[in-house]
Amino acid sequence: MAEIRFEGAGVTVGERTILAPTDLVLRERRIAVIGGNGSGKSTLARLINGLVEPSVGHVLVDGLDTVRQGALVRRTVGFCFTDPSAQLVMPTCVEDVELSLRERIRDRTERRAAALATLARYGLEDRADVSVHALSGGQRQLLALAGVLAVEPDVLVADEPTTLLDLANTRRTGDLLLSLPQQLVLVTHDLDLAARCDRVLVVEDARIRYDGPAAEAVADYVGSIAEGSRER
């Protein structure tokens, strides 16, 4: 597993603290990040591959600095967004996966063959020449994942990948994510999915409030929600 290290890494916008300076080392295979909307959990996730740069401190992935060595980090860390529309930019499914492979495989014939093989791996082989806009929500998220995983990153960061899906596709996508050989950092509101991870970070008010084994962290989060409801 990769070592993801936060060294006093924090993010501010003007006078607003999005994520307080954080010291953290992540080595587990499956790590979930949970918390309320606006808590800072997505910012924490986006620091890992340099989509967001720290205002203070550093984030390192196997010793690579996400700011100074961002291109190298992004070869190691793949990122999947909540809305696949943020990632699907080509007209058809196979073209979209080919786009992900353009730097890795220069020959066009070989690149198309690899893209078709990737689609087959994720059950999308019959959608190869279909418009990305004609896919169901579950298929679009699956295609977005396929495009990221086609280049075989060591780490996958997934930012609420099941939020826009129905129950069946939520389960299917969750099962896929947890079965991957890649190290997974999963931002999610799905507490059942978080509970299946090895370690869970609970983010609240721009800070990691709890960090521990999945069952204990999820129980703490549920308890804090209940306590907040009683106070209101």
PDB file of C-alpha atoms in Angstrom:
ATOM      1  CA  MET A   1       0.000   0.000   0.000  1.00  0.00           C
ATOM      2  CA  ALA A   2       1.071   3.564  -0.612  1.00  0.00           C
ATOM      3  CA  GLU A   3       1.886   5.845   2.299  1.00  0.00           C
ATOM      4  CA  ILE A   4      -0.206   9.013   2.208  1.00  0.00           C
ATOM      5  CA  ARG A   5       1.186  11.577   4.619  1.00  0.00           C
ATOM      6  CA  PHE A   6      -0.300  14.921   5.683  1.00  0.00           C
ATOM      7  CA  GLU A   7       2.286  17.155   7.335  1.00  0.00           C
ATOM      8  CA  GLY A   8       0.449  20.101   8.850  1.00  0.00           C
ATOM      9  CA  ALA A   9      -1.586  20.324   5.641  1.00  0.00           C
ATOM     10  CA  GLY A  10      -4.499  22.762   5.735  1.00  0.00           C
ATOM     11  CA  VAL A  11      -6.591  24.825   3.366  1.00  0.00           C
ATOM     12  CA  THR A  12      -7.947  28.334   3.843  1.00  0.00           C
ATOM     13  CA  VAL A  13      -9.886  30.562   1.472  1.00  0.00           C
ATOM     14  CA  GLY A  14      -9.633  34.158   2.609  1.00  0.00           C
ATOM     15  CA  GLU A  15     -10.353  34.038   6.322  1.00  0.00           C
ATOM     16  CA  ARG A  16     -12.339  30.819   6.089  1.00  0.00           C
ATOM     17  CA  THR A  17     -10.736  27.559   7.179  1.00  0.00           C
ATOM     18  CA  ILE A  18     -11.764  24.721   4.851  1.00  0.00           C
ATOM     19  CA  LEU A  19      -9.455  22.187   6.500  1.00  0.00           C
ATOM     20  CA  ALA A  20      -7.427  22.951   9.599  1.00  0.00           C
ATOM     21  CA  PRO A  21      -3.722  21.994   9.578  1.00  0.00           C
ATOM     22  CA  THR A  22      -3.716  18.212   9.712  1.00  0.00           C
ATOM     23  CA  ASP A  23      -1.106  15.584  10.535  1.00  0.00           C
ATOM     24  CA  LEU A  24      -2.080  12.172   9.240  1.00  0.00           C
ATOM     25  CA  VAL A  25      -0.552   8.977   7.845  1.00  0.00           C
ATOM     26  CA  LEU A  26      -2.696   6.597   5.792  1.00  0.00           C
ATOM     27  CA  ARG A  27      -1.425   3.130   4.887  1.00  0.00           C
ATOM     28  CA  GLU A  28      -4.534   0.940   5.062  1.00  0.00           C
ATOM     29  CA  ARG A  29      -6.037  -0.610   1.960  1.00  0.00           C
ATOM     30  CA  ARG A  30      -9.577   0.760   2.409  1.00  0.00           C
ATOM     31  CA  ILE A  31     -10.086   4.097   4.135  1.00  0.00           C
ATOM     32  CA  ALA A  32     -13.419   5.895   4.382  1.00  0.00           C
ATOM     33  CA  VAL A  33     -13.942   9.591   5.106  1.00  0.00           C
ATOM     34  CA  ILE A  34     -17.334  10.554   6.534  1.00  0.00           C
ATOM     35  CA  GLY A  35     -18.903  13.743   7.851  1.00  0.00           C
ATOM     36  CA  GLY A  36     -21.597  16.288   7.150  1.00  0.00           C
ATOM     37  CA  ASN A  37     -21.865  18.472   4.083  1.00  0.00           C
ATOM     38  CA  GLY A  38     -19.284  21.249   4.172  1.00  0.00           C
ATOM     39  CA  SER A  39     -17.245  19.548   6.892  1.00  0.00           C
ATOM     40  CA  GLY A  40     -14.034  19.486   4.825  1.00  0.00           C
ATOM     41  CA  LYS A  41     -13.974  15.819   3.866  1.00  0.00           C
ATOM     42  CA  SER A  42     -13.906  16.394   0.093  1.00  0.00           C
ATOM     43  CA  THR A  43     -11.111  18.940   0.516  1.00  0.00           C
ATOM     44  CA  LEU A  44      -9.109  16.358   2.450  1.00  0.00           C
ATOM     45  CA  ALA A  45      -9.615  13.848  -0.362  1.00  0.00           C
ATOM     46  CA  ARG A  46      -8.696  16.307  -3.112  1.00  0.00           C
ATOM     47  CA  LEU A  47      -5.442  17.182  -1.370  1.00  0.00           C
ATOM     48  CA  ILE A  48      -4.268  13.616  -1.955  1.00  0.00           C
ATOM     49  CA  ASN A  49      -3.808  13.977  -5.710  1.00  0.00           C
ATOM     50  CA  GLY A  50      -3.272  17.714  -5.910  1.00  0.00           C
ATOM     51  CA  LEU A  51      -6.714  18.758  -7.115  1.00  0.00           C
ATOM     52  CA  VAL A  52      -6.550  21.098  -4.125  1.00  0.00           C
ATOM     53  CA  GLU A  53      -3.216  22.473  -2.953  1.00  0.00           C
ATOM     54  CA  PRO A  54      -2.559  23.054   0.737  1.00  0.00           C
ATOM     55  CA  SER A  55      -2.389  26.644   1.935  1.00  0.00           C
ATOM     56  CA  VAL A  56      -0.006  25.450   4.634  1.00  0.00           C
ATOM     57  CA  GLY A  57       1.956  22.253   5.104  1.00  0.00           C
ATOM     58  CA  HIS A  58       2.485  19.411   2.670  1.00  0.00           C
ATOM     59  CA  VAL A  59       0.838  16.231   1.407  1.00  0.00           C
ATOM     60  CA  LEU A  60       3.106  13.393   0.297  1.00  0.00           C
ATOM     61  CA  VAL A  61       2.240  10.168  -1.522  1.00  0.00           C
ATOM     62  CA  ASP A  62       5.096   7.686  -1.175  1.00  0.00           C
ATOM     63  CA  GLY A  63       7.375  10.669  -0.640  1.00  0.00           C
ATOM     64  CA  LEU A  64       6.119  12.621  -3.664  1.00  0.00           C
ATOM     65  CA  ASP A  65       4.935  16.131  -2.879  1.00  0.00           C
ATOM     66  CA  THR A  66       1.487  16.793  -4.383  1.00  0.00           C
ATOM     67  CA  VAL A  67       2.443  20.369  -5.293  1.00  0.00           C
ATOM     68  CA  ARG A  68       6.055  20.111  -6.442  1.00  0.00           C
ATOM     69  CA  GLN A  69       5.621  16.676  -8.061  1.00  0.00           C
ATOM     70  CA  GLY A  70       1.943  16.827  -8.947  1.00  0.00           C
ATOM     71  CA  ALA A  71       2.229  15.123 -12.324  1.00  0.00           C
ATOM     72  CA  LEU A  72       3.983  12.126 -10.790  1.00  0.00           C
ATOM     73  CA  VAL A  73       1.428  11.967  -7.971  1.00  0.00           C
ATOM     74  CA  ARG A  74      -1.451  11.911 -10.435  1.00  0.00           C
ATOM     75  CA  ARG A  75       0.093   8.890 -12.161  1.00  0.00           C
ATOM     76  CA  THR A  76      -0.119   7.113  -8.825  1.00  0.00           C
ATOM     77  CA  VAL A  77      -3.435   8.474  -7.549  1.00  0.00           C
ATOM     78  CA  GLY A  78      -6.623   8.261  -9.598  1.00  0.00           C
ATOM     79  CA  PHE A  79      -9.656  10.387  -8.718  1.00  0.00           C
ATOM     80  CA  CYS A  80     -13.350   9.649  -9.264  1.00  0.00           C
ATOM     81  CA  PHE A  81     -15.863  12.490  -8.857  1.00  0.00           C
ATOM     82  CA  THR A  82     -19.402  12.395  -7.470  1.00  0.00           C
ATOM     83  CA  ASP A  83     -20.874  13.338 -10.836  1.00  0.00           C
ATOM     84  CA  PRO A  84     -19.378  11.347 -13.735  1.00  0.00           C
ATOM     85  CA  SER A  85     -20.210  14.258 -16.052  1.00  0.00           C
ATOM     86  CA  ALA A  86     -17.097  15.924 -14.621  1.00  0.00           C
ATOM     87  CA  GLN A  87     -15.001  13.134 -16.174  1.00  0.00           C
ATOM     88  CA  LEU A  88     -16.802  11.880 -19.276  1.00  0.00           C
ATOM     89  CA  VAL A  89     -15.725  14.258 -22.020  1.00  0.00           C
ATOM     90  CA  MET A  90     -15.609  12.162 -25.203  1.00  0.00           C
ATOM     91  CA  PRO A  91     -18.611  11.275 -27.403  1.00  0.00           C
ATOM     92  CA  THR A  92     -18.590   7.480 -26.934  1.00  0.00           C
ATOM     93  CA  CYS A  93     -17.613   5.087 -24.184  1.00  0.00           C
ATOM     94  CA  VAL A  94     -14.636   3.568 -25.945  1.00  0.00           C
ATOM     95  CA  GLU A  95     -13.311   6.997 -26.932  1.00  0.00           C
ATOM     96  CA  ASP A  96     -13.511   8.138 -23.335  1.00  0.00           C
ATOM     97  CA  VAL A  97     -11.410   5.232 -22.091  1.00  0.00           C
ATOM     98  CA  GLU A  98      -9.014   5.729 -25.005  1.00  0.00           C
ATOM     99  CA  LEU A  99      -8.517   9.303 -23.830  1.00  0.00           C
ATOM    100  CA  SER A 100      -7.370   8.023 -20.434  1.00  0.00           C
ATOM    101  CA  LEU A 101      -4.855   5.746 -22.164  1.00  0.00           C
ATOM    102  CA  ARG A 102      -3.461   8.271 -24.667  1.00  0.00           C
ATOM    103  CA  GLU A 103      -0.173   8.873 -22.831  1.00  0.00           C
ATOM    104  CA  ARG A 104       0.339   5.293 -21.776  1.00  0.00           C
ATOM    105  CA  ILE A 105      -0.349   3.666 -25.168  1.00  0.00           C
ATOM    106  CA  ARG A 106       0.742   5.705 -28.194  1.00  0.00           C
ATOM    107  CA  ASP A 107      -0.323   3.305 -30.934  1.00  0.00           C
ATOM    108  CA  ARG A 108      -3.977   3.965 -31.821  1.00  0.00           C
ATOM    109  CA  THR A 109      -4.832   0.353 -32.644  1.00  0.00           C
ATOM    110  CA  GLU A 110      -3.306  -0.926 -29.406  1.00  0.00           C
ATOM    111  CA  ARG A 111      -4.982   1.861 -27.454  1.00  0.00           C
ATOM    112  CA  ARG A 112      -8.426   0.995 -28.802  1.00  0.00           C
ATOM    113  CA  ALA A 113      -7.892  -2.693 -28.039  1.00  0.00           C
ATOM    114  CA  ALA A 114      -6.890  -1.845 -24.486  1.00  0.00           C
ATOM    115  CA  ALA A 115      -9.917   0.436 -24.101  1.00  0.00           C
ATOM    116  CA  LEU A 116     -12.251  -2.312 -25.326  1.00  0.00           C
ATOM    117  CA  ALA A 117     -10.661  -4.764 -22.905  1.00  0.00           C
ATOM    118  CA  THR A 118     -11.205  -2.291 -20.066  1.00  0.00           C
ATOM    119  CA  LEU A 119     -14.874  -1.884 -20.971  1.00  0.00           C
ATOM    120  CA  ALA A 120     -15.273  -5.661 -21.027  1.00  0.00           C
ATOM    121  CA  ARG A 121     -13.664  -5.918 -17.595  1.00  0.00           C
ATOM    122  CA  TYR A 122     -16.406  -3.720 -16.157  1.00  0.00           C
ATOM    123  CA  GLY A 123     -19.307  -5.204 -18.111  1.00  0.00           C
ATOM    124  CA  LEU A 124     -19.596  -2.345 -20.596  1.00  0.00           C
ATOM    125  CA  GLU A 125     -18.376  -4.092 -23.743  1.00  0.00           C
ATOM    126  CA  ASP A 126     -21.755  -3.748 -25.457  1.00  0.00           C
ATOM    127  CA  ARG A 127     -21.728   0.005 -24.774  1.00  0.00           C
ATOM    128  CA  ALA A 128     -18.415   0.702 -26.532  1.00  0.00           C
ATOM    129  CA  ASP A 129     -19.795   2.829 -29.362  1.00  0.00           C
ATOM    130  CA  VAL A 130     -22.776   4.198 -27.443  1.00  0.00           C
ATOM    131  CA  SER A 131     -22.928   7.893 -26.552  1.00  0.00           C
ATOM    132  CA  VAL A 132     -21.945   8.554 -22.960  1.00  0.00           C
ATOM    133  CA  HIS A 133     -25.144  10.612 -22.700  1.00  0.00           C
ATOM    134  CA  ALA A 134     -27.262   7.549 -23.489  1.00  0.00           C
ATOM    135  CA  LEU A 135     -26.000   5.592 -20.470  1.00  0.00           C
ATOM    136  CA  SER A 136     -27.912   5.077 -17.261  1.00  0.00           C
ATOM    137  CA  GLY A 137     -26.609   6.758 -14.108  1.00  0.00           C
ATOM    138  CA  GLY A 138     -25.031   3.534 -12.912  1.00  0.00           C
ATOM    139  CA  GLN A 139     -23.366   2.900 -16.270  1.00  0.00           C
ATOM    140  CA  ARG A 140     -21.984   6.421 -16.409  1.00  0.00           C
ATOM    141  CA  GLN A 141     -20.409   6.080 -12.975  1.00  0.00           C
ATOM    142  CA  LEU A 142     -19.025   2.685 -13.967  1.00  0.00           C
ATOM    143  CA  LEU A 143     -17.541   4.191 -17.134  1.00  0.00           C
ATOM    144  CA  ALA A 144     -15.959   7.013 -15.134  1.00  0.00           C
ATOM    145  CA  LEU A 145     -14.379   4.430 -12.828  1.00  0.00           C
ATOM    146  CA  ALA A 146     -13.238   2.358 -15.806  1.00  0.00           C
ATOM    147  CA  GLY A 147     -11.495   5.374 -17.313  1.00  0.00           C
ATOM    148  CA  VAL A 148      -9.624   6.073 -14.087  1.00  0.00           C
ATOM    149  CA  LEU A 149      -8.720   2.438 -13.460  1.00  0.00           C
ATOM    150  CA  ALA A 150      -7.595   1.822 -17.041  1.00  0.00           C
ATOM    151  CA  VAL A 151      -4.215   3.381 -16.233  1.00  0.00           C
ATOM    152  CA  GLU A 152      -3.852   1.153 -13.151  1.00  0.00           C
ATOM    153  CA  PRO A 153      -3.204   3.734 -10.426  1.00  0.00           C
ATOM    154  CA  ASP A 154      -1.884   2.518  -7.088  1.00  0.00           C
ATOM    155  CA  VAL A 155      -4.451   4.603  -5.190  1.00  0.00           C
ATOM    156  CA  LEU A 156      -8.058   5.450  -6.032  1.00  0.00           C
ATOM    157  CA  VAL A 157      -9.723   8.417  -4.347  1.00  0.00           C
ATOM    158  CA  ALA A 158     -13.510   8.332  -4.813  1.00  0.00           C
ATOM    159  CA  ASP A 159     -15.478  11.401  -3.734  1.00  0.00           C
ATOM    160  CA  GLU A 160     -19.040  10.325  -2.898  1.00  0.00           C
ATOM    161  CA  PRO A 161     -19.280   8.067  -5.974  1.00  0.00           C
ATOM    162  CA  THR A 162     -22.682   6.599  -5.024  1.00  0.00           C
ATOM    163  CA  THR A 163     -24.508   9.813  -4.098  1.00  0.00           C
ATOM    164  CA  LEU A 164     -26.352  10.150  -7.426  1.00  0.00           C
ATOM    165  CA  LEU A 165     -27.161   6.443  -7.794  1.00  0.00           C
ATOM    166  CA  ASP A 166     -30.224   4.383  -6.957  1.00  0.00           C
ATOM    167  CA  LEU A 167     -30.008   1.656  -4.312  1.00  0.00           C
ATOM    168  CA  ALA A 168     -29.129  -1.184  -6.694  1.00  0.00           C
ATOM    169  CA  ASN A 169     -26.353   0.763  -8.391  1.00  0.00           C
ATOM    170  CA  THR A 170     -25.119   2.052  -5.042  1.00  0.00           C
ATOM    171  CA  ARG A 171     -24.604  -1.519  -3.889  1.00  0.00           C
ATOM    172  CA  ARG A 172     -23.048  -2.584  -7.179  1.00  0.00           C
ATOM    173  CA  THR A 173     -20.622   0.343  -7.210  1.00  0.00           C
ATOM    174  CA  GLY A 174     -19.775  -0.100  -3.544  1.00  0.00           C
ATOM    175  CA  ASP A 175     -19.019  -3.777  -4.019  1.00  0.00           C
ATOM    176  CA  LEU A 176     -16.792  -2.954  -6.988  1.00  0.00           C
ATOM    177  CA  LEU A 177     -14.853  -0.288  -5.119  1.00  0.00           C
ATOM    178  CA  LEU A 178     -14.195  -2.524  -2.130  1.00  0.00           C
ATOM    179  CA  SER A 179     -13.071  -5.404  -4.362  1.00  0.00           C
ATOM    180  CA  LEU A 180     -10.389  -3.402  -6.170  1.00  0.00           C
ATOM    181  CA  PRO A 181      -6.711  -4.228  -5.650  1.00  0.00           C
ATOM    182  CA  GLN A 182      -5.970  -0.493  -5.426  1.00  0.00           C
ATOM    183  CA  GLN A 183      -5.689   1.306  -2.122  1.00  0.00           C
ATOM    184  CA  LEU A 184      -9.004   3.126  -1.719  1.00  0.00           C
ATOM    185  CA  VAL A 185      -9.794   6.453  -0.073  1.00  0.00           C
ATOM    186  CA  LEU A 186     -13.578   6.724  -0.128  1.00  0.00           C
ATOM    187  CA  VAL A 187     -15.526   9.848   0.785  1.00  0.00           C
ATOM    188  CA  THR A 188     -19.074   8.727   1.451  1.00  0.00           C
ATOM    189  CA  HIS A 189     -22.374   9.387   3.189  1.00  0.00           C
ATOM    190  CA  ASP A 190     -23.142   5.662   2.989  1.00  0.00           C
ATOM    191  CA  LEU A 191     -22.361   4.475   6.516  1.00  0.00           C
ATOM    192  CA  ASP A 192     -22.878   0.815   5.622  1.00  0.00           C
ATOM    193  CA  LEU A 193     -20.214   1.172   2.953  1.00  0.00           C
ATOM    194  CA  ALA A 194     -17.899   3.056   5.314  1.00  0.00           C
ATOM    195  CA  ALA A 195     -18.302   0.308   7.915  1.00  0.00           C
ATOM    196  CA  ARG A 196     -16.852  -2.197   5.430  1.00  0.00           C
ATOM    197  CA  CYS A 197     -13.568  -0.276   5.249  1.00  0.00           C
ATOM    198  CA  ASP A 198     -10.488  -0.825   7.415  1.00  0.00           C
ATOM    199  CA  ARG A 199     -10.248   2.674   8.836  1.00  0.00           C
ATOM    200  CA  VAL A 200     -12.630   5.620   8.986  1.00  0.00           C
ATOM    201  CA  LEU A 201     -11.921   9.326   9.425  1.00  0.00           C
ATOM    202  CA  VAL A 202     -14.769  11.438  10.797  1.00  0.00           C
ATOM    203  CA  VAL A 203     -14.442  15.046   9.637  1.00  0.00           C
ATOM    204  CA  GLU A 204     -16.326  17.802  11.426  1.00  0.00           C
ATOM    205  CA  ASP A 205     -15.893  21.580  11.299  1.00  0.00           C
ATOM    206  CA  ALA A 206     -12.784  21.337   9.121  1.00  0.00           C
ATOM    207  CA  ARG A 207     -11.002  18.917  11.463  1.00  0.00           C
ATOM    208  CA  ILE A 208     -10.632  15.174  11.868  1.00  0.00           C
ATOM    209  CA  ARG A 209     -12.696  14.620  14.997  1.00  0.00           C
ATOM    210  CA  TYR A 210     -12.362  10.836  15.126  1.00  0.00           C
ATOM    211  CA  ASP A 211      -9.957   8.417  13.477  1.00  0.00           C
ATOM    212  CA  GLY A 212     -10.145   4.706  14.083  1.00  0.00           C
ATOM    213  CA  PRO A 213     -11.433   1.264  13.108  1.00  0.00           C
ATOM    214  CA  ALA A 214     -14.514   1.419  10.910  1.00  0.00           C
ATOM    215  CA  ALA A 215     -17.146   0.118  13.313  1.00  0.00           C
ATOM    216  CA  GLU A 216     -16.004   2.372  16.152  1.00  0.00           C
ATOM    217  CA  ALA A 217     -15.741   5.480  13.977  1.00  0.00           C
ATOM    218  CA  VAL A 218     -19.155   4.974  12.384  1.00  0.00           C
ATOM    219  CA  ALA A 219     -20.705   4.420  15.826  1.00  0.00           C
ATOM    220  CA  ASP A 220     -19.083   7.627  17.060  1.00  0.00           C
ATOM    221  CA  TYR A 221     -20.420   9.551  14.067  1.00  0.00           C
ATOM    222  CA  VAL A 222     -23.949   8.209  14.520  1.00  0.00           C
ATOM    223  CA  GLY A 223     -23.747   9.086  18.201  1.00  0.00           C
ATOM    224  CA  SER A 224     -22.645  12.630  17.450  1.00  0.00           C
ATOM    225  CA  ILE A 225     -25.586  13.078  15.053  1.00  0.00           C
ATOM    226  CA  ALA A 226     -28.001  11.809  17.696  1.00  0.00           C
ATOM    227  CA  GLU A 227     -26.481  14.101  20.305  1.00  0.00           C
ATOM    228  CA  GLY A 228     -26.781  17.070  17.972  1.00  0.00           C
ATOM    229  CA  SER A 229     -30.451  16.262  17.331  1.00  0.00           C
ATOM    230  CA  ARG A 230     -31.169  16.145  21.076  1.00  0.00           C
ATOM    231  CA  GLU A 231     -29.474  19.515  21.585  1.00  0.00           C
ATOM    232  CA  ARG A 232     -31.662  21.078  18.912  1.00  0.00           C
TER     233      ARG A 232
END
